[in-house]
PDB file of C-alpha atoms in Angstrom:
ATOM      1  CA  MET A 232     100.654  94.527 103.533  1.00  0.00           C
ATOM      2  CA  ILE A 233     100.014  93.734  99.883  1.00  0.00           C
ATOM      3  CA  GLY A 234      99.999  97.409  98.926  1.00  0.00           C
ATOM      4  CA  GLY A 235     103.145  98.108 100.923  1.00  0.00           C
ATOM      5  CA  SER A 236     104.896  95.127  99.355  1.00  0.00           C
ATOM      6  CA  ILE A 237     103.991  96.269  95.844  1.00  0.00           C
ATOM      7  CA  ILE A 238     105.239  99.793  96.524  1.00  0.00           C
ATOM      8  CA  ALA A 239     108.443  98.490  98.145  1.00  0.00           C
ATOM      9  CA  VAL A 240     109.250  96.383  95.075  1.00  0.00           C
ATOM     10  CA  ILE A 241     108.543  99.269  92.687  1.00  0.00           C
ATOM     11  CA  VAL A 242     110.579 101.768  94.732  1.00  0.00           C
ATOM     12  CA  LEU A 243     113.510  99.363  94.960  1.00  0.00           C
ATOM     13  CA  ALA A 244     113.308  98.702  91.218  1.00  0.00           C
ATOM     14  CA  ALA A 245     113.367 102.459  90.554  1.00  0.00           C
ATOM     15  CA  VAL A 246     116.256 103.097  92.946  1.00  0.00           C
ATOM     16  CA  PHE A 247     118.369 100.264  91.541  1.00  0.00           C
ATOM     17  CA  ALA A 248     117.322 100.782  87.912  1.00  0.00           C
ATOM     18  CA  PRO A 249     120.945 101.306  86.729  1.00  0.00           C
ATOM     19  CA  VAL A 250     121.852  97.919  88.219  1.00  0.00           C
ATOM     20  CA  LEU A 251     118.741  95.999  87.121  1.00  0.00           C
ATOM     21  CA  ALA A 252     118.390  97.486  83.643  1.00  0.00           C
ATOM     22  CA  PRO A 253     119.989  95.344  80.925  1.00  0.00           C
ATOM     23  CA  ASP A 254     120.632  98.311  78.619  1.00  0.00           C
ATOM     24  CA  ASP A 255     120.856 102.096  78.356  1.00  0.00           C
ATOM     25  CA  PRO A 256     117.348 103.637  78.328  1.00  0.00           C
ATOM     26  CA  GLU A 257     118.203 105.960  75.412  1.00  0.00           C
ATOM     27  CA  LYS A 258     120.336 103.586  73.351  1.00  0.00           C
ATOM     28  CA  MET A 259     118.800 103.102  69.898  1.00  0.00           C
ATOM     29  CA  GLU A 260     119.257 100.006  67.734  1.00  0.00           C
ATOM     30  CA  MET A 261     116.995 100.234  64.704  1.00  0.00           C
ATOM     31  CA  SER A 262     117.677  96.639  63.683  1.00  0.00           C
ATOM     32  CA  LEU A 263     115.715  95.558  66.770  1.00  0.00           C
ATOM     33  CA  ARG A 264     112.801  97.925  66.134  1.00  0.00           C
ATOM     34  CA  LEU A 265     109.437  96.766  67.567  1.00  0.00           C
ATOM     35  CA  ASN A 266     110.686  93.279  68.477  1.00  0.00           C
ATOM     36  CA  GLY A 267     108.437  91.297  70.790  1.00  0.00           C
ATOM     37  CA  PRO A 268     109.443  89.946  74.220  1.00  0.00           C
ATOM     38  CA  SER A 269     112.491  87.694  74.222  1.00  0.00           C
ATOM     39  CA  TRP A 270     115.195  86.452  76.594  1.00  0.00           C
ATOM     40  CA  ARG A 271     117.377  89.429  75.724  1.00  0.00           C
ATOM     41  CA  HIS A 272     114.502  91.932  75.897  1.00  0.00           C
ATOM     42  CA  PRO A 273     111.885  90.583  78.368  1.00  0.00           C
ATOM     43  CA  MET A 274     109.321  93.234  77.413  1.00  0.00           C
ATOM     44  CA  GLY A 275     110.377  93.726  73.804  1.00  0.00           C
ATOM     45  CA  THR A 276     111.725  96.868  72.161  1.00  0.00           C
ATOM     46  CA  ASP A 277     110.146 100.154  71.122  1.00  0.00           C
ATOM     47  CA  GLN A 278     109.988 101.954  67.761  1.00  0.00           C
ATOM     48  CA  PHE A 279     113.665 102.914  68.038  1.00  0.00           C
ATOM     49  CA  GLY A 280     114.927  99.503  69.155  1.00  0.00           C
ATOM     50  CA  ARG A 281     115.339 100.577  72.798  1.00  0.00           C
ATOM     51  CA  ASP A 282     114.810  97.977  75.505  1.00  0.00           C
ATOM     52  CA  LEU A 283     111.291  98.510  76.911  1.00  0.00           C
ATOM     53  CA  PHE A 284     112.026  96.887  80.275  1.00  0.00           C
ATOM     54  CA  THR A 285     114.893  99.334  80.797  1.00  0.00           C
ATOM     55  CA  ARG A 286     112.726 102.316  79.901  1.00  0.00           C
ATOM     56  CA  ILE A 287     109.969 101.180  82.258  1.00  0.00           C
ATOM     57  CA  LEU A 288     112.466 100.874  85.115  1.00  0.00           C
ATOM     58  CA  PHE A 289     113.836 104.359  84.520  1.00  0.00           C
ATOM     59  CA  GLY A 290     110.329 105.659  83.876  1.00  0.00           C
ATOM     60  CA  ALA A 291     109.395 104.532  87.393  1.00  0.00           C
ATOM     61  CA  ARG A 292     111.970 106.985  88.739  1.00  0.00           C
ATOM     62  CA  ILE A 293     110.332 109.887  86.931  1.00  0.00           C
ATOM     63  CA  SER A 294     106.744 108.917  87.727  1.00  0.00           C
ATOM     64  CA  LEU A 295     107.399 108.272  91.418  1.00  0.00           C
ATOM     65  CA  SER A 296     109.513 111.380  91.950  1.00  0.00           C
ATOM     66  CA  VAL A 297     107.019 113.662  90.174  1.00  0.00           C
ATOM     67  CA  ALA A 298     104.092 112.180  92.094  1.00  0.00           C
ATOM     68  CA  VAL A 299     105.744 112.281  95.521  1.00  0.00           C
ATOM     69  CA  ILE A 300     107.037 115.851  95.143  1.00  0.00           C
ATOM     70  CA  ALA A 301     103.697 117.060  93.774  1.00  0.00           C
ATOM     71  CA  VAL A 302     101.806 115.506  96.673  1.00  0.00           C
ATOM     72  CA  ALA A 303     104.319 116.937  99.147  1.00  0.00           C
ATOM     73  CA  LEU A 304     103.717 120.401  97.668  1.00  0.00           C
ATOM     74  CA  ALA A 305      99.956 119.917  97.875  1.00  0.00           C
ATOM     75  CA  VAL A 306     100.209 118.743 101.491  1.00  0.00           C
ATOM     76  CA  VAL A 307     102.308 121.726 102.557  1.00  0.00           C
ATOM     77  CA  LEU A 308      99.966 124.217 100.883  1.00  0.00           C
ATOM     78  CA  GLY A 309      96.737 122.524 101.916  1.00  0.00           C
ATOM     79  CA  VAL A 310      97.694 121.814 105.526  1.00  0.00           C
ATOM     80  CA  SER A 311      98.977 125.373 106.000  1.00  0.00           C
ATOM     81  CA  VAL A 312      95.784 126.915 104.637  1.00  0.00           C
ATOM     82  CA  GLY A 313      93.591 124.505 106.587  1.00  0.00           C
ATOM     83  CA  LEU A 314      95.387 125.139 109.876  1.00  0.00           C
ATOM     84  CA  VAL A 315      95.294 128.919 109.586  1.00  0.00           C
ATOM     85  CA  SER A 316      91.742 129.252 108.289  1.00  0.00           C
ATOM     86  CA  GLY A 317      90.311 126.723 110.733  1.00  0.00           C
ATOM     87  CA  TYR A 318      92.108 128.141 113.765  1.00  0.00           C
ATOM     88  CA  TYR A 319      91.488 131.849 113.192  1.00  0.00           C
ATOM     89  CA  GLY A 320      88.138 131.653 111.402  1.00  0.00           C
ATOM     90  CA  GLY A 321      86.320 134.858 110.525  1.00  0.00           C
ATOM     91  CA  LEU A 322      87.156 136.768 107.359  1.00  0.00           C
ATOM     92  CA  LEU A 323      90.395 134.835 106.834  1.00  0.00           C
ATOM     93  CA  ASP A 324      88.509 131.536 106.835  1.00  0.00           C
ATOM     94  CA  LEU A 325      85.862 132.955 104.504  1.00  0.00           C
ATOM     95  CA  LEU A 326      88.456 134.108 101.967  1.00  0.00           C
ATOM     96  CA  ALA A 327      90.359 130.813 102.162  1.00  0.00           C
ATOM     97  CA  GLN A 328      87.224 128.775 101.561  1.00  0.00           C
ATOM     98  CA  ARG A 329      86.178 130.931  98.601  1.00  0.00           C
ATOM     99  CA  LEU A 330      89.627 130.357  97.113  1.00  0.00           C
ATOM    100  CA  VAL A 331      89.154 126.623  97.616  1.00  0.00           C
ATOM    101  CA  ASP A 332      85.740 126.836  95.922  1.00  0.00           C
ATOM    102  CA  ILE A 333      87.286 128.596  92.925  1.00  0.00           C
ATOM    103  CA  PHE A 334      89.846 125.805  92.466  1.00  0.00           C
ATOM    104  CA  LEU A 335      87.185 123.125  92.933  1.00  0.00           C
ATOM    105  CA  ALA A 336      85.017 124.736  90.255  1.00  0.00           C
ATOM    106  CA  PHE A 337      87.444 123.467  87.598  1.00  0.00           C
ATOM    107  CA  PRO A 338      87.909 119.794  86.673  1.00  0.00           C
ATOM    108  CA  VAL A 339      91.218 118.701  88.195  1.00  0.00           C
ATOM    109  CA  LEU A 340      92.855 117.304  85.072  1.00  0.00           C
ATOM    110  CA  LEU A 341      91.581 120.155  82.908  1.00  0.00           C
ATOM    111  CA  LEU A 342      93.091 122.689  85.308  1.00  0.00           C
ATOM    112  CA  ALA A 343      96.370 120.754  85.377  1.00  0.00           C
ATOM    113  CA  ILE A 344      96.465 120.708  81.568  1.00  0.00           C
ATOM    114  CA  ALA A 345      95.841 124.461  81.457  1.00  0.00           C
ATOM    115  CA  LEU A 346      98.599 125.158  83.989  1.00  0.00           C
ATOM    116  CA  VAL A 347     101.165 122.980  82.210  1.00  0.00           C
ATOM    117  CA  ALA A 348     100.234 124.506  78.856  1.00  0.00           C
ATOM    118  CA  ALA A 349     100.732 127.977  80.328  1.00  0.00           C
ATOM    119  CA  LEU A 350     103.942 127.216  82.223  1.00  0.00           C
ATOM    120  CA  GLY A 351     105.587 124.960  79.633  1.00  0.00           C
ATOM    121  CA  THR A 352     106.236 121.240  79.376  1.00  0.00           C
ATOM    122  CA  SER A 353     108.816 120.052  81.905  1.00  0.00           C
ATOM    123  CA  PRO A 354     108.825 117.744  84.954  1.00  0.00           C
ATOM    124  CA  ARG A 355     109.135 120.775  87.252  1.00  0.00           C
ATOM    125  CA  ASN A 356     106.034 122.402  85.785  1.00  0.00           C
ATOM    126  CA  VAL A 357     104.120 119.124  85.964  1.00  0.00           C
ATOM    127  CA  VAL A 358     104.967 118.937  89.680  1.00  0.00           C
ATOM    128  CA  LEU A 359     103.859 122.533  90.184  1.00  0.00           C
ATOM    129  CA  ALA A 360     100.601 122.020  88.285  1.00  0.00           C
ATOM    130  CA  LEU A 361      99.666 118.811  90.106  1.00  0.00           C
ATOM    131  CA  GLY A 362     100.505 120.363  93.476  1.00  0.00           C
ATOM    132  CA  LEU A 363      98.384 123.445  92.775  1.00  0.00           C
ATOM    133  CA  VAL A 364      95.323 121.435  91.734  1.00  0.00           C
ATOM    134  CA  ALA A 365      95.447 118.979  94.660  1.00  0.00           C
ATOM    135  CA  TRP A 366      96.010 121.221  97.719  1.00  0.00           C
ATOM    136  CA  THR A 367      92.306 121.960  98.176  1.00  0.00           C
ATOM    137  CA  ASN A 368      91.523 118.425  99.387  1.00  0.00           C
ATOM    138  CA  TYR A 369      94.038 118.723 102.226  1.00  0.00           C
ATOM    139  CA  ALA A 370      92.890 122.247 103.127  1.00  0.00           C
ATOM    140  CA  ARG A 371      89.270 121.179 103.573  1.00  0.00           C
ATOM    141  CA  LEU A 372      90.182 118.024 105.458  1.00  0.00           C
ATOM    142  CA  VAL A 373      92.479 119.835 107.902  1.00  0.00           C
ATOM    143  CA  ARG A 374      90.084 122.760 108.377  1.00  0.00           C
ATOM    144  CA  VAL A 375      87.269 120.455 109.500  1.00  0.00           C
ATOM    145  CA  ASP A 376      89.520 118.730 112.032  1.00  0.00           C
ATOM    146  CA  VAL A 377      90.897 122.039 113.328  1.00  0.00           C
ATOM    147  CA  LEU A 378      87.386 123.410 113.870  1.00  0.00           C
ATOM    148  CA  ALA A 379      86.668 120.405 116.087  1.00  0.00           C
ATOM    149  CA  LEU A 380      90.016 120.463 117.912  1.00  0.00           C
ATOM    150  CA  LYS A 381      90.458 124.142 118.733  1.00  0.00           C
ATOM    151  CA  HIS A 382      87.738 124.026 121.380  1.00  0.00           C
ATOM    152  CA  ARG A 383      89.068 120.883 123.071  1.00  0.00           C
ATOM    153  CA  GLU A 384      90.357 121.048 126.647  1.00  0.00           C
ATOM    154  CA  PHE A 385      94.033 120.452 125.850  1.00  0.00           C
ATOM    155  CA  VAL A 386      94.043 123.347 123.374  1.00  0.00           C
ATOM    156  CA  GLN A 387      92.297 125.647 125.837  1.00  0.00           C
ATOM    157  CA  ALA A 388      94.799 124.625 128.516  1.00  0.00           C
ATOM    158  CA  ALA A 389      97.697 125.478 126.210  1.00  0.00           C
ATOM    159  CA  ARG A 390      96.222 128.919 125.578  1.00  0.00           C
ATOM    160  CA  VAL A 391      95.669 129.573 129.275  1.00  0.00           C
ATOM    161  CA  SER A 392      99.266 128.577 130.013  1.00  0.00           C
ATOM    162  CA  GLY A 393     100.426 131.395 127.721  1.00  0.00           C
ATOM    163  CA  ALA A 394     101.361 129.435 124.618  1.00  0.00           C
ATOM    164  CA  SER A 395     101.444 131.487 121.425  1.00  0.00           C
ATOM    165  CA  ASP A 396      99.112 130.762 118.524  1.00  0.00           C
ATOM    166  CA  ALA A 397     101.991 129.328 116.520  1.00  0.00           C
ATOM    167  CA  ARG A 398     102.907 126.951 119.354  1.00  0.00           C
ATOM    168  CA  VAL A 399      99.304 125.871 119.844  1.00  0.00           C
ATOM    169  CA  ILE A 400      98.889 125.174 116.131  1.00  0.00           C
ATOM    170  CA  LEU A 401     102.206 123.384 115.592  1.00  0.00           C
ATOM    171  CA  ARG A 402     102.566 121.581 118.910  1.00  0.00           C
ATOM    172  CA  HIS A 403      98.996 120.675 119.858  1.00  0.00           C
ATOM    173  CA  ILE A 404      96.767 120.772 116.768  1.00  0.00           C
ATOM    174  CA  LEU A 405      98.996 119.716 113.866  1.00  0.00           C
ATOM    175  CA  PRO A 406      99.998 116.300 115.302  1.00  0.00           C
ATOM    176  CA  ASN A 407      96.307 115.456 115.741  1.00  0.00           C
ATOM    177  CA  VAL A 408      95.398 116.105 112.099  1.00  0.00           C
ATOM    178  CA  LEU A 409      98.297 114.274 110.444  1.00  0.00           C
ATOM    179  CA  SER A 410      96.763 110.788 110.405  1.00  0.00           C
ATOM    180  CA  PRO A 411      93.993 111.522 107.869  1.00  0.00           C
ATOM    181  CA  VAL A 412      96.413 113.685 105.897  1.00  0.00           C
ATOM    182  CA  LEU A 413      98.833 110.754 105.636  1.00  0.00           C
ATOM    183  CA  VAL A 414      96.072 108.488 104.337  1.00  0.00           C
ATOM    184  CA  LEU A 415      94.894 111.068 101.811  1.00  0.00           C
ATOM    185  CA  ALA A 416      98.473 111.726 100.678  1.00  0.00           C
ATOM    186  CA  THR A 417      99.076 108.022 100.066  1.00  0.00           C
ATOM    187  CA  LEU A 418      95.971 107.832  97.898  1.00  0.00           C
ATOM    188  CA  GLY A 419      96.951 111.122  96.279  1.00  0.00           C
ATOM    189  CA  ILE A 420     100.261 109.709  95.063  1.00  0.00           C
ATOM    190  CA  GLY A 421      98.335 107.130  93.045  1.00  0.00           C
ATOM    191  CA  PHE A 422      96.209 109.874  91.508  1.00  0.00           C
ATOM    192  CA  ALA A 423      99.313 111.967  90.777  1.00  0.00           C
ATOM    193  CA  ILE A 424     100.923 109.046  88.923  1.00  0.00           C
ATOM    194  CA  VAL A 425      97.815 108.686  86.757  1.00  0.00           C
ATOM    195  CA  ALA A 426      97.686 112.460  86.175  1.00  0.00           C
ATOM    196  CA  GLU A 427     101.388 112.640  85.250  1.00  0.00           C
ATOM    197  CA  SER A 428     100.955 109.721  82.861  1.00  0.00           C
ATOM    198  CA  GLY A 429      97.888 111.406  81.378  1.00  0.00           C
ATOM    199  CA  LEU A 430      99.766 114.662  80.819  1.00  0.00           C
ATOM    200  CA  SER A 431     102.666 112.763  79.224  1.00  0.00           C
ATOM    201  CA  PHE A 432     100.145 110.854  77.092  1.00  0.00           C
ATOM    202  CA  LEU A 433      98.889 114.214  75.781  1.00  0.00           C
ATOM    203  CA  GLY A 434     102.445 115.440  75.169  1.00  0.00           C
ATOM    204  CA  LEU A 435     102.362 117.913  78.071  1.00  0.00           C
ATOM    205  CA  GLY A 436     104.474 115.981  80.556  1.00  0.00           C
ATOM    206  CA  VAL A 437     107.918 114.440  80.370  1.00  0.00           C
ATOM    207  CA  GLN A 438     109.329 114.906  76.897  1.00  0.00           C
ATOM    208  CA  PRO A 439     111.262 112.288  74.891  1.00  0.00           C
ATOM    209  CA  PRO A 440     113.857 110.881  74.845  1.00  0.00           C
ATOM    210  CA  LYS A 441     113.403 110.678  78.643  1.00  0.00           C
ATOM    211  CA  PRO A 442     111.534 107.488  79.560  1.00  0.00           C
ATOM    212  CA  SER A 443     107.939 108.099  80.573  1.00  0.00           C
ATOM    213  CA  TRP A 444     105.170 105.591  81.146  1.00  0.00           C
ATOM    214  CA  GLY A 445     102.469 107.885  79.758  1.00  0.00           C
ATOM    215  CA  TRP A 446     104.431 108.901  76.661  1.00  0.00           C
ATOM    216  CA  THR A 447     105.311 105.260  75.935  1.00  0.00           C
ATOM    217  CA  VAL A 448     101.644 104.247  76.150  1.00  0.00           C
ATOM    218  CA  ALA A 449     100.673 107.156  73.887  1.00  0.00           C
ATOM    219  CA  PHE A 450     103.246 106.352  71.204  1.00  0.00           C
ATOM    220  CA  GLY A 451     102.475 102.646  71.474  1.00  0.00           C
ATOM    221  CA  THR A 452      98.893 103.231  70.352  1.00  0.00           C
ATOM    222  CA  ARG A 453     100.279 103.725  66.833  1.00  0.00           C
ATOM    223  CA  PHE A 454     101.540 100.142  66.828  1.00  0.00           C
ATOM    224  CA  LEU A 455      98.721  98.297  68.593  1.00  0.00           C
ATOM    225  CA  ARG A 456      98.270  95.832  65.737  1.00  0.00           C
ATOM    226  CA  ASN A 457     101.858  94.714  65.200  1.00  0.00           C
ATOM    227  CA  ALA A 458     103.471  95.636  68.562  1.00  0.00           C
ATOM    228  CA  PRO A 459     100.853  95.647  71.342  1.00  0.00           C
ATOM    229  CA  HIS A 460     103.556  95.133  73.987  1.00  0.00           C
ATOM    230  CA  LEU A 461     104.642  98.750  73.542  1.00  0.00           C
ATOM    231  CA  SER A 462     101.485 100.022  75.265  1.00  0.00           C
ATOM    232  CA  THR A 463     100.632  96.950  77.335  1.00  0.00           C
ATOM    233  CA  PHE A 464     103.653  96.772  79.643  1.00  0.00           C
ATOM    234  CA  PRO A 465     103.827 100.451  80.662  1.00  0.00           C
ATOM    235  CA  GLY A 466     100.056 100.390  81.121  1.00  0.00           C
ATOM    236  CA  ILE A 467     100.416  97.428  83.483  1.00  0.00           C
ATOM    237  CA  ALA A 468     103.181  99.279  85.336  1.00  0.00           C
ATOM    238  CA  ILE A 469     100.865 102.258  85.886  1.00  0.00           C
ATOM    239  CA  MET A 470      97.986 100.036  86.984  1.00  0.00           C
ATOM    240  CA  VAL A 471     100.034  97.977  89.448  1.00  0.00           C
ATOM    241  CA  THR A 472     101.698 101.054  90.973  1.00  0.00           C
ATOM    242  CA  VAL A 473      98.419 102.901  91.477  1.00  0.00           C
ATOM    243  CA  LEU A 474      96.815  99.747  92.863  1.00  0.00           C
ATOM    244  CA  GLY A 475      99.659  99.426  95.359  1.00  0.00           C
ATOM    245  CA  PHE A 476      99.220 102.985  96.627  1.00  0.00           C
ATOM    246  CA  ASN A 477      95.438 102.575  96.844  1.00  0.00           C
ATOM    247  CA  LEU A 478      95.762  99.364  98.860  1.00  0.00           C
ATOM    248  CA  LEU A 479      98.374 100.992 101.090  1.00  0.00           C
ATOM    249  CA  GLY A 480      96.123 104.018 101.649  1.00  0.00           C
ATOM    250  CA  ASP A 481      93.152 101.818 102.558  1.00  0.00           C
ATOM    251  CA  GLY A 482      95.330  99.846 104.968  1.00  0.00           C
ATOM    252  CA  LEU A 483      96.670 102.990 106.632  1.00  0.00           C
ATOM    253  CA  ARG A 484      93.129 104.283 107.051  1.00  0.00           C
ATOM    254  CA  ASP A 485      92.127 101.075 108.827  1.00  0.00           C
ATOM    255  CA  VAL A 486      95.189 101.235 111.085  1.00  0.00           C
ATOM    256  CA  LEU A 487      95.063 104.941 111.914  1.00  0.00           C
ATOM    257  CA  ASP A 488      91.286 105.388 112.262  1.00  0.00           C
ATOM    258  CA  PRO A 489      89.954 103.730 115.440  1.00  0.00           C
ATOM    259  CA  ARG A 490      86.377 104.088 114.195  1.00  0.00           C
ATOM    260  CA  SER A 491      87.092 101.890 111.170  1.00  0.00           C
ATOM    261  CA  ARG A 492      88.614  99.227 113.468  1.00  0.00           C
ATOM    262  CA  ARG A 493      85.470  99.178 115.615  1.00  0.00           C
ATOM    263  CA  ARG A 494      83.365  98.573 112.532  1.00  0.00           C
TER     264      ARG A 494
END
């Protein structure tokens, strides 16, 4: 409930950012450069006199959209590979698992940095990179469940009744593997937000003047002595958002996994 409430507030703030924001996120006013929090600017201003609260609100739109789309891409790829390799087995399963091993041999963030550096810095390429480095977790999770389900009585009955492989996979197996995938995806959104902020921090993510939590934290490190608010508030935004998704993921796991409820 706490995690869901946090996420609901952040999503609503991102959706209604044009209404809630007191200023334009790209409007510069050098006379207000690096001002601390005040009634007019609750979180202060940045190095160009832009309202930091406004930029954090609009930055939530970018961070959430990049994270959600990247996780959706990873889920589609991973679940598809896991379903096919687990159901058919044999050489196809062997090749799929070796491909998974190759991706897992690289550190996740290092691989994401390499992909973004190769593809170019843009939100679309960040989404593609994060989706390509995260699909392996869903593939392995789904494959294990499919290996256990494909020999169950209801699957055998569907086969005997003449159902095609596609129908068996989509109608009888897929619904039974979605619960753990949903939990993992919820936790994965938190990781994707951190990864996107990390890439922006390194200058490989969202490029200025677009508002970005990671880029704001990175640039704020130059002014830690005289304007610590520039890094503090976007850092808190990242922390609270990731905490919300982690709490929500833990709660969903408790609700959807009967074994955890028995414990």
